[in-house]
Coordinates of N, CA and C in Angstrom, one line a residue:
M1 N 39.8 -82.5 37.3 CA 38.7 -82.1 36.5 C 37.5 -83.0 36.6
A2 N 37.7 -84.3 36.6 CA 36.6 -85.3 36.7 C 36.1 -85.2 38.1
T3 N 37.0 -85.0 39.1 CA 36.5 -84.9 40.5 C 35.7 -83.7 40.7
S4 N 36.1 -82.6 40.1 CA 35.3 -81.3 40.2 C 33.9 -81.5 39.6
K5 N 33.9 -82.2 38.4 CA 32.5 -82.4 37.8 C 31.7 -83.3 38.7
A6 N 32.3 -84.3 39.3 CA 31.5 -85.2 40.2 C 31.0 -84.5 41.4
L7 N 31.8 -83.6 42.0 CA 31.4 -82.8 43.1 C 30.3 -81.9 42.7
T8 N 30.4 -81.3 41.6 CA 29.4 -80.4 41.1 C 28.1 -81.1 40.9
Y9 N 28.1 -82.3 40.4 CA 26.9 -83.0 40.2 C 26.3 -83.5 41.5
L10 N 27.1 -83.9 42.5 CA 26.6 -84.3 43.8 C 25.8 -83.1 44.4
E11 N 26.3 -81.9 44.2 CA 25.6 -80.7 44.8 C 24.5 -80.2 43.9
S12 N 24.3 -80.8 42.8 CA 23.3 -80.2 41.8 C 21.9 -80.5 42.3
R13 N 21.0 -79.7 41.7 CA 19.5 -79.9 42.0 C 19.0 -81.2 41.5
K14 N 19.5 -81.6 40.3 CA 19.1 -82.9 39.8 C 19.4 -84.1 40.7
N15 N 20.7 -84.1 41.3 CA 21.0 -85.2 42.2 C 20.2 -85.1 43.5
L16 N 20.1 -83.9 44.0 CA 19.4 -83.8 45.3 C 17.9 -84.2 45.2
T17 N 17.3 -83.7 44.1 CA 15.9 -84.1 43.8 C 15.8 -85.6 43.6
G18 N 16.7 -86.2 42.8 CA 16.7 -87.6 42.5 C 16.9 -88.4 43.8
C19 N 17.8 -88.0 44.7 CA 18.0 -88.7 46.0 C 16.8 -88.6 46.8
A20 N 16.1 -87.5 46.8 CA 14.8 -87.4 47.6 C 13.8 -88.4 47.1
C21 N 13.7 -88.5 45.8 CA 12.7 -89.4 45.2 C 13.2 -90.9 45.4
G22 N 14.5 -91.1 45.4 CA 15.0 -92.4 45.7 C 14.7 -92.9 47.1
L23 N 14.8 -91.9 48.0 CA 14.5 -92.2 49.4 C 13.0 -92.6 49.6
L24 N 12.2 -91.9 48.8 CA 10.8 -92.3 48.8 C 10.6 -93.7 48.3
G25 N 11.4 -94.1 47.3 CA 11.4 -95.5 46.8 C 11.8 -96.5 47.9
L26 N 12.8 -96.1 48.7 CA 13.2 -97.0 49.8 C 12.1 -97.1 50.9
V27 N 11.4 -96.0 51.1 CA 10.3 -96.0 52.1 C 9.2 -97.0 51.5
L28 N 8.9 -96.9 50.2 CA 7.9 -97.8 49.6 C 8.4 -99.2 49.7
T29 N 9.7 -99.4 49.6 CA 10.2 -100.8 49.7 C 10.0 -101.4 51.1
F30 N 10.3 -100.5 52.1 CA 10.2 -101.0 53.5 C 8.8 -101.2 54.0
T31 N 7.9 -100.5 53.3 CA 6.5 -100.7 53.7 C 5.9 -101.8 52.9
G32 N 6.6 -102.4 52.0 CA 6.2 -103.6 51.2 C 5.4 -103.2 49.9
V33 N 5.4 -102.0 49.5 CA 4.6 -101.6 48.3 C 5.4 -102.0 47.1
A34 N 6.8 -101.8 47.1 CA 7.6 -102.0 45.9 C 7.8 -103.5 45.6
G35 N 7.7 -104.3 46.6 CA 7.8 -105.7 46.4 C 9.2 -106.1 45.9
P36 N 9.3 -107.2 45.1 CA 10.6 -107.7 44.7 C 11.3 -106.8 43.7
Y37 N 10.6 -105.8 43.1 CA 11.1 -105.0 42.1 C 11.7 -103.7 42.7
W38 N 12.0 -103.7 44.0 CA 12.4 -102.5 44.7 C 13.6 -101.8 44.0
P39 N 14.6 -102.5 43.5 CA 15.8 -101.8 42.9 C 15.3 -100.9 41.7
V40 N 14.4 -101.5 40.9 CA 13.8 -100.8 39.7 C 13.0 -99.6 40.2
V41 N 12.2 -99.7 41.3 CA 11.4 -98.6 41.8 C 12.3 -97.5 42.3
V42 N 13.4 -97.9 43.1 CA 14.2 -96.8 43.6 C 15.0 -96.1 42.5
A43 N 15.5 -96.9 41.5 CA 16.3 -96.3 40.4 C 15.3 -95.4 39.5
G44 N 14.1 -95.9 39.3 CA 13.2 -95.2 38.5 C 12.8 -93.9 39.1
L45 N 12.5 -93.9 40.5 CA 12.1 -92.7 41.2 C 13.3 -91.7 41.2
Y46 N 14.5 -92.2 41.3 CA 15.7 -91.4 41.3 C 15.8 -90.7 39.9
G47 N 15.7 -91.5 38.9 CA 15.7 -90.9 37.5 C 14.6 -89.9 37.3
A48 N 13.4 -90.2 37.7 CA 12.3 -89.3 37.5 C 12.5 -88.0 38.3
G49 N 13.1 -88.1 39.5 CA 13.4 -86.9 40.3 C 14.4 -86.1 39.6
A50 N 15.5 -86.7 39.0 CA 16.5 -86.0 38.3 C 15.9 -85.3 37.1
L51 N 15.0 -85.9 36.5 CA 14.4 -85.3 35.3 C 13.5 -84.1 35.6
I52 N 12.7 -84.2 36.7 CA 11.8 -83.1 37.0 C 12.4 -82.0 37.9
A53 N 13.7 -82.1 38.2 CA 14.4 -81.1 39.0 C 14.4 -79.8 38.3
P54 N 14.3 -78.7 39.1 CA 14.4 -77.4 38.4 C 15.8 -77.2 37.9
P55 N 15.9 -76.4 36.8 CA 17.2 -76.2 36.2 C 18.2 -75.5 37.2
E56 N 19.5 -75.7 37.0 CA 20.5 -75.0 37.8 C 20.5 -73.5 37.6
R57 N 20.7 -72.8 38.6 CA 20.9 -71.3 38.5 C 22.2 -71.0 37.8
P58 N 22.2 -70.1 36.9 CA 23.5 -69.8 36.3 C 24.4 -69.0 37.3
A59 N 25.7 -69.2 37.2 CA 26.6 -68.5 38.2 C 26.5 -67.0 37.9
L60 N 26.7 -66.3 39.0 CA 26.7 -64.8 38.9 C 27.9 -64.4 38.1
P61 N 27.8 -63.3 37.3 CA 28.9 -62.9 36.5 C 30.0 -62.3 37.5
D62 N 31.2 -62.4 37.1 CA 32.3 -61.9 37.9 C 32.7 -60.5 37.5
F63 N 32.0 -59.5 38.1 CA 32.3 -58.2 37.7 C 33.6 -57.7 38.4
P64 N 34.2 -56.7 37.7 CA 35.5 -56.2 38.3 C 35.2 -55.4 39.6
D65 N 36.1 -55.4 40.4 CA 36.0 -54.7 41.7 C 36.0 -53.2 41.4
P66 N 35.1 -52.4 42.0 CA 35.0 -51.0 41.7 C 36.3 -50.2 42.0
S67 N 37.0 -50.6 43.0 CA 38.3 -50.0 43.3 C 39.3 -50.2 42.2
A68 N 39.2 -51.4 41.6 CA 40.1 -51.7 40.5 C 39.7 -50.8 39.3
Q69 N 38.4 -50.6 39.1 CA 38.0 -49.7 38.0 C 38.5 -48.3 38.2
L70 N 38.5 -47.8 39.5 CA 39.0 -46.5 39.8 C 40.5 -46.4 39.5
D71 N 41.3 -47.5 39.8 CA 42.7 -47.5 39.4 C 42.9 -47.4 37.9
E72 N 42.0 -48.0 37.1 CA 42.1 -47.9 35.7 C 41.8 -46.5 35.3
V73 N 40.8 -45.8 35.9 CA 40.5 -44.5 35.5 C 41.6 -43.5 35.9
R74 N 42.3 -43.8 37.1 CA 43.4 -43.0 37.5 C 44.5 -43.0 36.4
G75 N 44.8 -44.2 35.9 CA 45.8 -44.4 34.9 C 45.4 -43.6 33.6
D76 N 44.1 -43.7 33.2 CA 43.6 -43.0 32.1 C 43.7 -41.5 32.3
F77 N 43.5 -41.0 33.5 CA 43.6 -39.6 33.9 C 45.0 -39.1 33.7
E78 N 46.0 -39.9 34.1 CA 47.4 -39.5 33.9 C 47.7 -39.4 32.4
R79 N 47.2 -40.3 31.6 CA 47.4 -40.2 30.1 C 46.7 -39.0 29.5
L80 N 45.5 -38.7 30.1 CA 44.8 -37.5 29.6 C 45.6 -36.2 30.0
G81 N 46.2 -36.2 31.2 CA 47.0 -35.1 31.6 C 48.2 -34.9 30.6
A82 N 48.8 -36.0 30.2 CA 49.9 -35.9 29.3 C 49.5 -35.3 27.9
Y83 N 48.3 -35.7 27.5 CA 47.7 -35.2 26.2 C 47.4 -33.7 26.4
L84 N 46.8 -33.3 27.5 CA 46.4 -31.9 27.6 C 47.6 -31.0 27.8
A85 N 48.7 -31.5 28.3 CA 49.9 -30.7 28.4 C 50.5 -30.3 27.1
D86 N 50.2 -31.1 26.0 CA 50.7 -30.7 24.7 C 49.7 -29.9 23.9
V87 N 48.6 -29.5 24.4 CA 47.6 -28.8 23.7 C 47.6 -27.3 24.2
E88 N 47.7 -26.4 23.2 CA 47.7 -25.0 23.5 C 46.3 -24.5 23.5
L89 N 45.8 -23.9 24.6 CA 44.5 -23.4 24.7 C 44.5 -21.9 25.0
P90 N 43.4 -21.2 24.7 CA 43.3 -19.8 25.1 C 43.3 -19.7 26.6
P91 N 43.7 -18.5 27.2 CA 43.8 -18.4 28.7 C 42.5 -18.8 29.4
A92 N 41.3 -18.3 28.9 CA 40.1 -18.5 29.6 C 39.7 -20.0 29.6
A93 N 39.9 -20.6 28.5 CA 39.6 -22.1 28.4 C 40.6 -22.9 29.2
A94 N 41.8 -22.5 29.2 CA 42.9 -23.2 30.0 C 42.5 -23.1 31.5
A95 N 42.1 -21.9 31.9 CA 41.7 -21.8 33.3 C 40.5 -22.7 33.7
R96 N 39.5 -22.7 32.8 CA 38.4 -23.6 33.1 C 38.8 -25.1 33.1
L97 N 39.7 -25.4 32.2 CA 40.2 -26.8 32.1 C 41.0 -27.1 33.4
D98 N 41.8 -26.2 33.9 CA 42.6 -26.4 35.1 C 41.6 -26.7 36.3
G99 N 40.6 -25.9 36.3 CA 39.6 -26.1 37.4 C 38.9 -27.5 37.3
L100 N 38.6 -27.9 36.1 CA 37.9 -29.2 35.9 C 38.9 -30.3 36.3
T101 N 40.1 -30.3 35.7 CA 41.0 -31.4 36.0 C 41.4 -31.4 37.5
G102 N 41.5 -30.2 38.1 CA 41.8 -30.2 39.6 C 40.7 -31.0 40.3
L103 N 39.4 -30.7 40.0 CA 38.3 -31.4 40.6 C 38.3 -32.9 40.3
L104 N 38.6 -33.2 39.1 CA 38.6 -34.7 38.8 C 39.8 -35.4 39.5
R105 N 40.9 -34.7 39.6 CA 42.0 -35.3 40.4 C 41.6 -35.5 41.8
A106 N 40.9 -34.5 42.4 CA 40.5 -34.6 43.8 C 39.5 -35.8 44.0
L107 N 38.6 -36.0 43.0 CA 37.7 -37.1 43.1 C 38.4 -38.5 43.0
L108 N 39.5 -38.5 42.2 CA 40.2 -39.8 42.0 C 41.3 -40.0 43.1
E109 N 41.5 -39.0 43.9 CA 42.6 -39.2 44.9 C 42.2 -40.4 45.9
P110 N 43.2 -41.3 46.1 CA 42.9 -42.3 47.1 C 42.6 -41.8 48.5
G111 N 41.6 -42.4 49.1 CA 41.2 -41.9 50.4 C 39.7 -42.1 50.6
W112 N 39.1 -41.3 51.5 CA 37.7 -41.6 51.8 C 36.8 -41.3 50.6
V113 N 37.2 -40.3 49.8 CA 36.4 -39.9 48.6 C 36.3 -41.1 47.7
A114 N 37.5 -41.7 47.4 CA 37.5 -42.8 46.5 C 36.8 -44.0 47.1
E115 N 36.8 -44.2 48.4 CA 36.1 -45.3 49.0 C 34.6 -45.1 48.9
V116 N 34.1 -43.9 49.0 CA 32.6 -43.6 48.9 C 32.3 -43.8 47.4
L117 N 33.2 -43.3 46.5 CA 32.9 -43.3 45.1 C 32.8 -44.8 44.6
A118 N 33.7 -45.6 45.2 CA 33.7 -47.0 44.7 C 32.4 -47.7 45.0
Q119 N 31.6 -47.2 46.0 CA 30.3 -47.8 46.3 C 29.2 -47.2 45.4
D120 N 29.5 -46.3 44.5 CA 28.5 -45.6 43.6 C 28.9 -45.9 42.1
P121 N 28.3 -47.0 41.6 CA 28.7 -47.4 40.2 C 28.4 -46.3 39.2
E122 N 27.3 -45.6 39.4 CA 26.9 -44.5 38.5 C 27.9 -43.3 38.6
G123 N 28.4 -43.1 39.8 CA 29.5 -42.1 40.0 C 30.8 -42.5 39.3
V124 N 31.1 -43.8 39.4 CA 32.4 -44.3 38.7 C 32.2 -44.1 37.2
H125 N 31.0 -44.5 36.7 CA 30.7 -44.4 35.3 C 30.8 -42.9 34.8
A126 N 30.2 -42.0 35.6 CA 30.3 -40.6 35.2 C 31.7 -40.1 35.2
L127 N 32.5 -40.4 36.2 CA 33.9 -40.0 36.2 C 34.7 -40.6 35.1
S128 N 34.5 -41.9 34.9 CA 35.1 -42.5 33.8 C 34.8 -41.9 32.4
R129 N 33.5 -41.6 32.2 CA 33.1 -41.0 31.0 C 33.8 -39.6 30.8
A130 N 33.8 -38.8 31.9 CA 34.4 -37.5 31.8 C 35.9 -37.6 31.4
V131 N 36.6 -38.6 32.0 CA 38.1 -38.7 31.8 C 38.4 -39.3 30.4
R132 N 37.6 -40.3 30.1 CA 37.9 -41.1 28.9 C 37.3 -40.5 27.6
Q133 N 36.2 -39.8 27.8 CA 35.5 -39.3 26.6 C 35.2 -37.8 26.5
D134 N 34.5 -37.3 27.6 CA 34.0 -35.9 27.5 C 35.1 -34.9 27.3
V135 N 36.1 -34.9 28.2 CA 37.2 -33.9 28.2 C 38.0 -34.1 27.0
P136 N 38.6 -35.3 26.7 CA 39.4 -35.3 25.5 C 38.7 -35.0 24.2
E137 N 37.4 -35.4 24.1 CA 36.6 -35.0 22.9 C 36.4 -33.5 22.7
A138 N 36.1 -32.9 23.9 CA 35.9 -31.4 23.8 C 37.1 -30.7 23.4
V139 N 38.3 -31.1 23.9 CA 39.5 -30.4 23.6 C 39.9 -30.8 22.1
D140 N 39.7 -32.0 21.8 CA 40.1 -32.4 20.4 C 39.2 -31.7 19.4
A141 N 37.9 -31.5 19.7 CA 37.0 -30.8 18.8 C 37.5 -29.4 18.6
F142 N 37.9 -28.7 19.7 CA 38.4 -27.4 19.7 C 39.6 -27.3 18.8
V143 N 40.6 -28.2 19.0 CA 41.8 -28.2 18.2 C 41.5 -28.3 16.7
R144 N 40.6 -29.2 16.3 CA 40.2 -29.4 14.9 C 39.4 -28.2 14.4
T145 N 38.5 -27.7 15.2 CA 37.6 -26.6 14.7 C 38.4 -25.3 14.6
R146 N 39.4 -25.1 15.5 CA 40.1 -23.9 15.4 C 40.8 -23.7 14.1
W147 N 41.3 -24.8 13.5 CA 42.0 -24.8 12.3 C 41.1 -24.3 11.2
W148 N 39.8 -24.9 11.1 CA 38.9 -24.5 10.1 C 38.4 -23.1 10.3
H149 N 38.3 -22.7 11.6 CA 37.8 -21.3 11.9 C 38.7 -20.3 11.2
R150 N 40.0 -20.5 11.2 CA 40.9 -19.6 10.6 C 40.6 -19.4 9.1
M151 N 40.1 -20.5 8.5 CA 39.8 -20.4 7.0 C 38.4 -19.8 6.8
T152 N 37.5 -19.8 7.7 CA 36.1 -19.3 7.6 C 35.8 -18.4 8.7
P153 N 36.4 -17.2 8.7 CA 36.1 -16.2 9.8 C 34.6 -15.8 9.8
G154 N 34.2 -15.2 10.9 CA 32.8 -14.7 11.1 C 31.9 -15.6 11.8
Q155 N 32.3 -16.9 12.1 CA 31.5 -17.8 12.9 C 31.8 -17.6 14.4
E156 N 31.0 -18.3 15.2 CA 31.3 -18.2 16.6 C 32.6 -18.9 16.9
P157 N 33.5 -18.2 17.7 CA 34.8 -18.7 18.0 C 34.7 -20.1 18.7
P158 N 35.5 -21.1 18.3 CA 35.5 -22.4 18.9 C 35.8 -22.4 20.4
E159 N 36.6 -21.4 20.8 CA 37.0 -21.4 22.2 C 35.8 -21.1 23.1
Q160 N 34.7 -20.4 22.6 CA 33.5 -20.2 23.3 C 32.8 -21.5 23.6
H161 N 32.7 -22.4 22.5 CA 32.1 -23.7 22.7 C 32.9 -24.5 23.7
L162 N 34.2 -24.4 23.6 CA 35.0 -25.2 24.5 C 34.8 -24.8 26.0
E163 N 34.7 -23.4 26.2 CA 34.5 -22.9 27.5 C 33.2 -23.4 28.1
R164 N 32.1 -23.3 27.2 CA 30.8 -23.8 27.7 C 30.8 -25.3 28.0
Q165 N 31.5 -26.1 27.2 CA 31.5 -27.5 27.4 C 32.3 -27.8 28.7
L166 N 33.4 -27.1 28.9 CA 34.2 -27.3 30.1 C 33.4 -26.9 31.4
A167 N 32.6 -25.8 31.2 CA 31.8 -25.3 32.4 C 30.7 -26.4 32.7
L168 N 30.1 -26.9 31.7 CA 29.1 -28.0 31.9 C 29.7 -29.2 32.6
L169 N 30.9 -29.6 32.1 CA 31.5 -30.8 32.7 C 32.0 -30.5 34.1
H170 N 32.3 -29.2 34.4 CA 32.7 -28.9 35.8 C 31.5 -28.9 36.7
E171 N 30.3 -28.5 36.2 CA 29.1 -28.5 37.0 C 28.7 -30.0 37.3
E172 N 28.9 -30.9 36.3 CA 28.6 -32.3 36.5 C 29.5 -32.9 37.5
A173 N 30.8 -32.6 37.5 CA 31.7 -33.1 38.5 C 31.4 -32.5 39.9
E174 N 31.0 -31.3 39.9 CA 30.6 -30.7 41.2 C 29.4 -31.4 41.8
R175 N 28.4 -31.7 40.9 CA 27.3 -32.5 41.4 C 27.7 -33.8 42.0
L176 N 28.6 -34.5 41.3 CA 29.1 -35.8 41.8 C 29.8 -35.6 43.1
A177 N 30.6 -34.6 43.3 CA 31.3 -34.3 44.6 C 30.3 -34.0 45.7
T178 N 29.2 -33.3 45.3 CA 28.2 -33.0 46.3 C 27.5 -34.3 46.8
T179 N 27.2 -35.1 45.8 CA 26.5 -36.4 46.1 C 27.4 -37.2 47.0
L180 N 28.7 -37.3 46.7 CA 29.6 -38.1 47.6 C 29.7 -37.5 49.0
R181 N 29.7 -36.2 49.1 CA 29.8 -35.5 50.4 C 28.6 -35.8 51.2
E182 N 27.4 -35.8 50.5 CA 26.1 -36.0 51.3 C 26.1 -37.5 51.7
T183 N 26.6 -38.4 50.8 CA 26.6 -39.8 51.2 C 27.4 -40.1 52.4
E184 N 28.6 -39.5 52.4 CA 29.5 -39.6 53.6 C 28.9 -39.0 54.8
S185 N 28.2 -37.9 54.7 CA 27.6 -37.2 55.8 C 26.5 -38.1 56.4
R186 N 25.6 -38.7 55.5 CA 24.6 -39.6 56.0 C 25.2 -40.8 56.7
R187 N 26.3 -41.3 56.2 CA 26.9 -42.4 56.8 C 27.4 -42.1 58.2
Q188 N 28.0 -40.9 58.4 CA 28.4 -40.4 59.7 C 27.3 -40.3 60.6
E189 N 26.2 -39.7 60.2 CA 25.0 -39.5 61.0 C 24.4 -40.8 61.4
S190 N 24.4 -41.8 60.5 CA 23.9 -43.1 60.8 C 24.8 -43.8 61.9
H191 N 26.1 -43.6 61.8 CA 27.0 -44.2 62.8 C 26.8 -43.5 64.1
T192 N 26.6 -42.2 64.1 CA 26.4 -41.5 65.4 C 25.1 -42.0 66.1
R193 N 24.0 -42.2 65.3 CA 22.8 -42.7 65.9 C 23.0 -44.1 66.4
Y194 N 23.7 -44.9 65.7 CA 24.0 -46.3 66.2 C 24.8 -46.2 67.5
L195 N 25.8 -45.4 67.6 CA 26.5 -45.3 68.9 C 25.7 -44.8 70.0
E196 N 24.8 -43.8 69.7 CA 23.9 -43.3 70.7 C 22.9 -44.3 71.2
D197 N 22.3 -45.1 70.3 CA 21.4 -46.2 70.6 C 22.1 -47.2 71.4
R198 N 23.3 -47.5 71.1 CA 24.1 -48.6 71.8 C 24.4 -48.2 73.2
S199 N 24.6 -46.8 73.4 CA 25.0 -46.4 74.8 C 23.8 -46.3 75.7
Q200 N 22.6 -46.4 75.2 CA 21.4 -46.2 76.1 C 21.1 -47.5 76.8

């Protein structure tokens, strides 16, 4: 621990600036300017340099690896699937939900899609939000509202709201898939141009 702190200080800006100023003191000593007080001059310049040194840069935060985030989202998607299996939905809403979960499953599948997705923090966030928040909240709102709708007929059926919500979420997931496909296509085109330029 003490060795680590000592090494950290040796590499610090305070020490490096102090050493540079101390070397200046040695130069003054060898040119005869410092005179018999050269140890005080060298130590004083070292101290002054350490005091005027710019502050240390804070260490970069250690963010989680995007691929590890995708693994967590995959685990949450499995839990979401277990929840959805216990929910009874009308046929039209169930079909929309199946289409949406199929698309989300394809986006989370390990392979080139996940590799491209891992380089897109906004895409990972959108997928995570869909799995952890949007889909379960839409289904849960339907389950709760359906019960109240039985007691107050005449209102817009809750399954219509659910179908619209699932359709919007499906469109959002399709946009993400399109973005990833275009990103991979641009990467392929870039690699092709690189190989063509290299062969000339």
